[in-house]
PDB file of C-alpha atoms in Angstrom:
ATOM      1  CA  MET A   1     -34.897   3.876  48.873  1.00  0.00           C
ATOM      2  CA  THR A   2     -36.282   0.581  47.799  1.00  0.00           C
ATOM      3  CA  LEU A   3     -36.076  -2.972  48.849  1.00  0.00           C
ATOM      4  CA  ALA A   4     -33.176  -3.891  46.597  1.00  0.00           C
ATOM      5  CA  GLN A   5     -30.540  -1.569  47.437  1.00  0.00           C
ATOM      6  CA  HIS A   6     -31.563  -2.086  51.335  1.00  0.00           C
ATOM      7  CA  HIS A   7     -30.718  -5.741  50.391  1.00  0.00           C
ATOM      8  CA  HIS A   8     -27.014  -4.759  48.767  1.00  0.00           C
ATOM      9  CA  ILE A   9     -25.731  -2.573  51.935  1.00  0.00           C
ATOM     10  CA  ASP A  10     -26.425  -3.387  56.106  1.00  0.00           C
ATOM     11  CA  LEU A  11     -27.986  -0.051  56.876  1.00  0.00           C
ATOM     12  CA  THR A  12     -27.701  -1.729  60.670  1.00  0.00           C
ATOM     13  CA  LEU A  13     -23.704  -1.354  60.473  1.00  0.00           C
ATOM     14  CA  ILE A  14     -24.128   2.247  58.122  1.00  0.00           C
ATOM     15  CA  ASN A  15     -26.859   3.068  60.022  1.00  0.00           C
ATOM     16  CA  GLY A  16     -24.497   3.122  63.070  1.00  0.00           C
ATOM     17  CA  TYR A  17     -21.327   5.314  61.550  1.00  0.00           C
ATOM     18  CA  LEU A  18     -23.818   7.299  61.115  1.00  0.00           C
ATOM     19  CA  GLU A  19     -24.517   7.829  64.690  1.00  0.00           C
ATOM     20  CA  ALA A  20     -20.504   7.908  65.433  1.00  0.00           C
ATOM     21  CA  LEU A  21     -19.473   9.808  61.920  1.00  0.00           C
ATOM     22  CA  ASP A  22     -20.647  12.863  59.765  1.00  0.00           C
ATOM     23  CA  ILE A  23     -22.315  12.633  56.478  1.00  0.00           C
ATOM     24  CA  VAL A  24     -18.848  14.081  55.052  1.00  0.00           C
ATOM     25  CA  VAL A  25     -16.269  11.593  56.774  1.00  0.00           C
ATOM     26  CA  ILE A  26     -18.588   7.901  55.471  1.00  0.00           C
ATOM     27  CA  GLN A  27     -18.900   9.966  52.310  1.00  0.00           C
ATOM     28  CA  GLN A  28     -14.764  10.195  52.521  1.00  0.00           C
ATOM     29  CA  MET A  29     -15.050   5.979  53.918  1.00  0.00           C
ATOM     30  CA  LEU A  30     -16.951   4.748  50.843  1.00  0.00           C
ATOM     31  CA  ASP A  31     -15.034   7.244  47.800  1.00  0.00           C
ATOM     32  CA  LEU A  32     -12.256   4.973  50.089  1.00  0.00           C
ATOM     33  CA  TYR A  33     -13.657   1.981  49.082  1.00  0.00           C
ATOM     34  CA  ILE A  34     -14.246   2.373  45.631  1.00  0.00           C
ATOM     35  CA  GLN A  35     -10.516   2.844  44.728  1.00  0.00           C
ATOM     36  CA  GLN A  36      -9.666   0.244  47.266  1.00  0.00           C
ATOM     37  CA  SER A  37     -12.536  -2.178  45.747  1.00  0.00           C
ATOM     38  CA  GLU A  38     -10.803  -1.214  41.625  1.00  0.00           C
ATOM     39  CA  LEU A  39      -7.324  -2.325  42.975  1.00  0.00           C
ATOM     40  CA  ASN A  40      -8.458  -4.908  44.044  1.00  0.00           C
ATOM     41  CA  LEU A  41     -10.983  -5.925  41.424  1.00  0.00           C
ATOM     42  CA  THR A  42      -7.863  -5.633  39.305  1.00  0.00           C
ATOM     43  CA  ALA A  43      -6.193  -7.747  41.843  1.00  0.00           C
ATOM     44  CA  ILE A  44      -8.120 -10.594  41.846  1.00  0.00           C
ATOM     45  CA  ASN A  45      -8.230 -10.363  37.603  1.00  0.00           C
ATOM     46  CA  ARG A  46      -4.543 -10.617  37.649  1.00  0.00           C
ATOM     47  CA  ALA A  47      -4.804 -14.079  40.010  1.00  0.00           C
ATOM     48  CA  VAL A  48      -6.926 -15.457  37.399  1.00  0.00           C
ATOM     49  CA  VAL A  49      -5.334 -14.153  34.285  1.00  0.00           C
ATOM     50  CA  GLU A  50      -1.641 -15.888  35.732  1.00  0.00           C
ATOM     51  CA  THR A  51      -3.276 -18.959  37.354  1.00  0.00           C
ATOM     52  CA  ASP A  52      -2.142 -18.210  40.515  1.00  0.00           C
ATOM     53  CA  GLN A  53      -4.288 -19.453  43.098  1.00  0.00           C
ATOM     54  CA  LYS A  54      -2.783 -18.063  46.496  1.00  0.00           C
ATOM     55  CA  ALA A  55      -3.986 -14.566  44.758  1.00  0.00           C
ATOM     56  CA  TRP A  56      -6.847 -15.110  44.308  1.00  0.00           C
ATOM     57  CA  GLN A  57      -7.290 -16.218  47.107  1.00  0.00           C
ATOM     58  CA  GLU A  58      -5.791 -13.646  48.988  1.00  0.00           C
ATOM     59  CA  GLN A  59      -7.460 -10.478  47.890  1.00  0.00           C
ATOM     60  CA  CYS A  60     -10.386 -12.367  47.751  1.00  0.00           C
ATOM     61  CA  HIS A  61     -10.159 -12.318  50.734  1.00  0.00           C
ATOM     62  CA  LYS A  62      -8.551  -8.880  51.217  1.00  0.00           C
ATOM     63  CA  MET A  63     -11.728  -7.288  49.669  1.00  0.00           C
ATOM     64  CA  LYS A  64     -13.852  -9.336  52.348  1.00  0.00           C
ATOM     65  CA  GLY A  65     -13.225  -7.255  54.711  1.00  0.00           C
ATOM     66  CA  SER A  66     -13.279  -4.158  52.737  1.00  0.00           C
ATOM     67  CA  ALA A  67     -16.455  -4.307  51.831  1.00  0.00           C
ATOM     68  CA  ALA A  68     -17.927  -6.170  55.248  1.00  0.00           C
ATOM     69  CA  SER A  69     -16.523  -2.986  56.734  1.00  0.00           C
ATOM     70  CA  ALA A  70     -18.147  -0.288  54.213  1.00  0.00           C
ATOM     71  CA  GLY A  71     -21.607  -2.368  54.989  1.00  0.00           C
ATOM     72  CA  LEU A  72     -21.566  -3.904  51.142  1.00  0.00           C
ATOM     73  CA  SER A  73     -23.277  -7.329  52.519  1.00  0.00           C
ATOM     74  CA  GLN A  74     -23.268  -8.356  49.216  1.00  0.00           C
ATOM     75  CA  VAL A  75     -20.460  -7.972  48.338  1.00  0.00           C
ATOM     76  CA  HIS A  76     -19.426  -9.221  51.633  1.00  0.00           C
ATOM     77  CA  GLN A  77     -21.606 -13.200  50.936  1.00  0.00           C
ATOM     78  CA  LYS A  78     -19.915 -13.378  47.716  1.00  0.00           C
ATOM     79  CA  LEU A  79     -16.697 -12.995  48.178  1.00  0.00           C
ATOM     80  CA  ILE A  80     -16.718 -15.971  51.758  1.00  0.00           C
ATOM     81  CA  LEU A  81     -18.260 -18.444  48.453  1.00  0.00           C
ATOM     82  CA  LEU A  82     -15.307 -16.677  46.286  1.00  0.00           C
ATOM     83  CA  GLU A  83     -12.607 -16.730  48.350  1.00  0.00           C
ATOM     84  CA  LYS A  84     -11.850 -20.787  49.052  1.00  0.00           C
ATOM     85  CA  SER A  85     -12.990 -21.025  44.885  1.00  0.00           C
ATOM     86  CA  THR A  86     -10.645 -23.935  43.046  1.00  0.00           C
ATOM     87  CA  GLU A  87     -13.137 -23.028  39.622  1.00  0.00           C
ATOM     88  CA  ASP A  88     -10.626 -23.002  36.372  1.00  0.00           C
ATOM     89  CA  SER A  89     -10.059 -19.178  34.985  1.00  0.00           C
ATOM     90  CA  GLN A  90     -12.853 -19.274  32.855  1.00  0.00           C
ATOM     91  CA  THR A  91     -15.572 -19.888  36.380  1.00  0.00           C
ATOM     92  CA  LYS A  92     -13.462 -17.432  37.790  1.00  0.00           C
ATOM     93  CA  THR A  93     -14.115 -14.127  34.843  1.00  0.00           C
ATOM     94  CA  GLN A  94     -17.748 -15.312  35.511  1.00  0.00           C
ATOM     95  CA  HIS A  95     -17.951 -14.804  38.980  1.00  0.00           C
ATOM     96  CA  LEU A  96     -15.410 -12.113  38.494  1.00  0.00           C
ATOM     97  CA  LYS A  97     -17.722 -10.195  35.945  1.00  0.00           C
ATOM     98  CA  ALA A  98     -20.472 -10.715  39.068  1.00  0.00           C
ATOM     99  CA  LEU A  99     -18.673  -9.591  41.755  1.00  0.00           C
ATOM    100  CA  SER A 100     -17.727  -6.582  39.805  1.00  0.00           C
ATOM    101  CA  LEU A 101     -21.395  -5.739  39.226  1.00  0.00           C
ATOM    102  CA  LEU A 102     -22.467  -6.714  42.414  1.00  0.00           C
ATOM    103  CA  ASN A 103     -19.704  -4.306  43.763  1.00  0.00           C
ATOM    104  CA  GLN A 104     -20.940  -1.492  41.516  1.00  0.00           C
ATOM    105  CA  GLN A 105     -24.439  -1.667  43.069  1.00  0.00           C
ATOM    106  CA  GLY A 106     -23.553  -1.799  45.937  1.00  0.00           C
ATOM    107  CA  ILE A 107     -21.493   1.251  46.320  1.00  0.00           C
ATOM    108  CA  ALA A 108     -24.887   2.505  44.065  1.00  0.00           C
ATOM    109  CA  ALA A 109     -27.005   1.542  47.341  1.00  0.00           C
ATOM    110  CA  PHE A 110     -24.776   3.170  49.768  1.00  0.00           C
ATOM    111  CA  GLY A 111     -24.388   6.993  47.748  1.00  0.00           C
ATOM    112  CA  GLN A 112     -27.982   6.480  48.068  1.00  0.00           C
ATOM    113  CA  TRP A 113     -28.177   6.140  51.788  1.00  0.00           C
ATOM    114  CA  ILE A 114     -25.655   9.106  52.073  1.00  0.00           C
ATOM    115  CA  GLU A 115     -27.931  11.150  49.471  1.00  0.00           C
ATOM    116  CA  GLU A 116     -30.399  10.460  51.964  1.00  0.00           C
ATOM    117  CA  GLN A 117     -29.378  11.790  54.975  1.00  0.00           C
TER     118      GLN A 117
END
């Protein structure tokens, strides 16, 4: 695993999961996170399209918790910043693209970690 991949995931957290859980369960956790994050990103996008600040904050908050639980530290950090953002829709659209990319990178790093176990 490269240093860049380490940057995306909370190794202390997921190594702790490995001490308590079977790798199959951890893979299921990641699969569940992937499904949930797709729903979250769709809901965040809807909030941008509808210019709904309350929904934006709620959906960012919800995804922030999921990302933290899954050990996706970069996604979590980005959502801490985005949750309170009151920028315009165009700017939020750019943030959402960056968030989506970070999410993909975090998922890939977690998947790589699982393969190495």
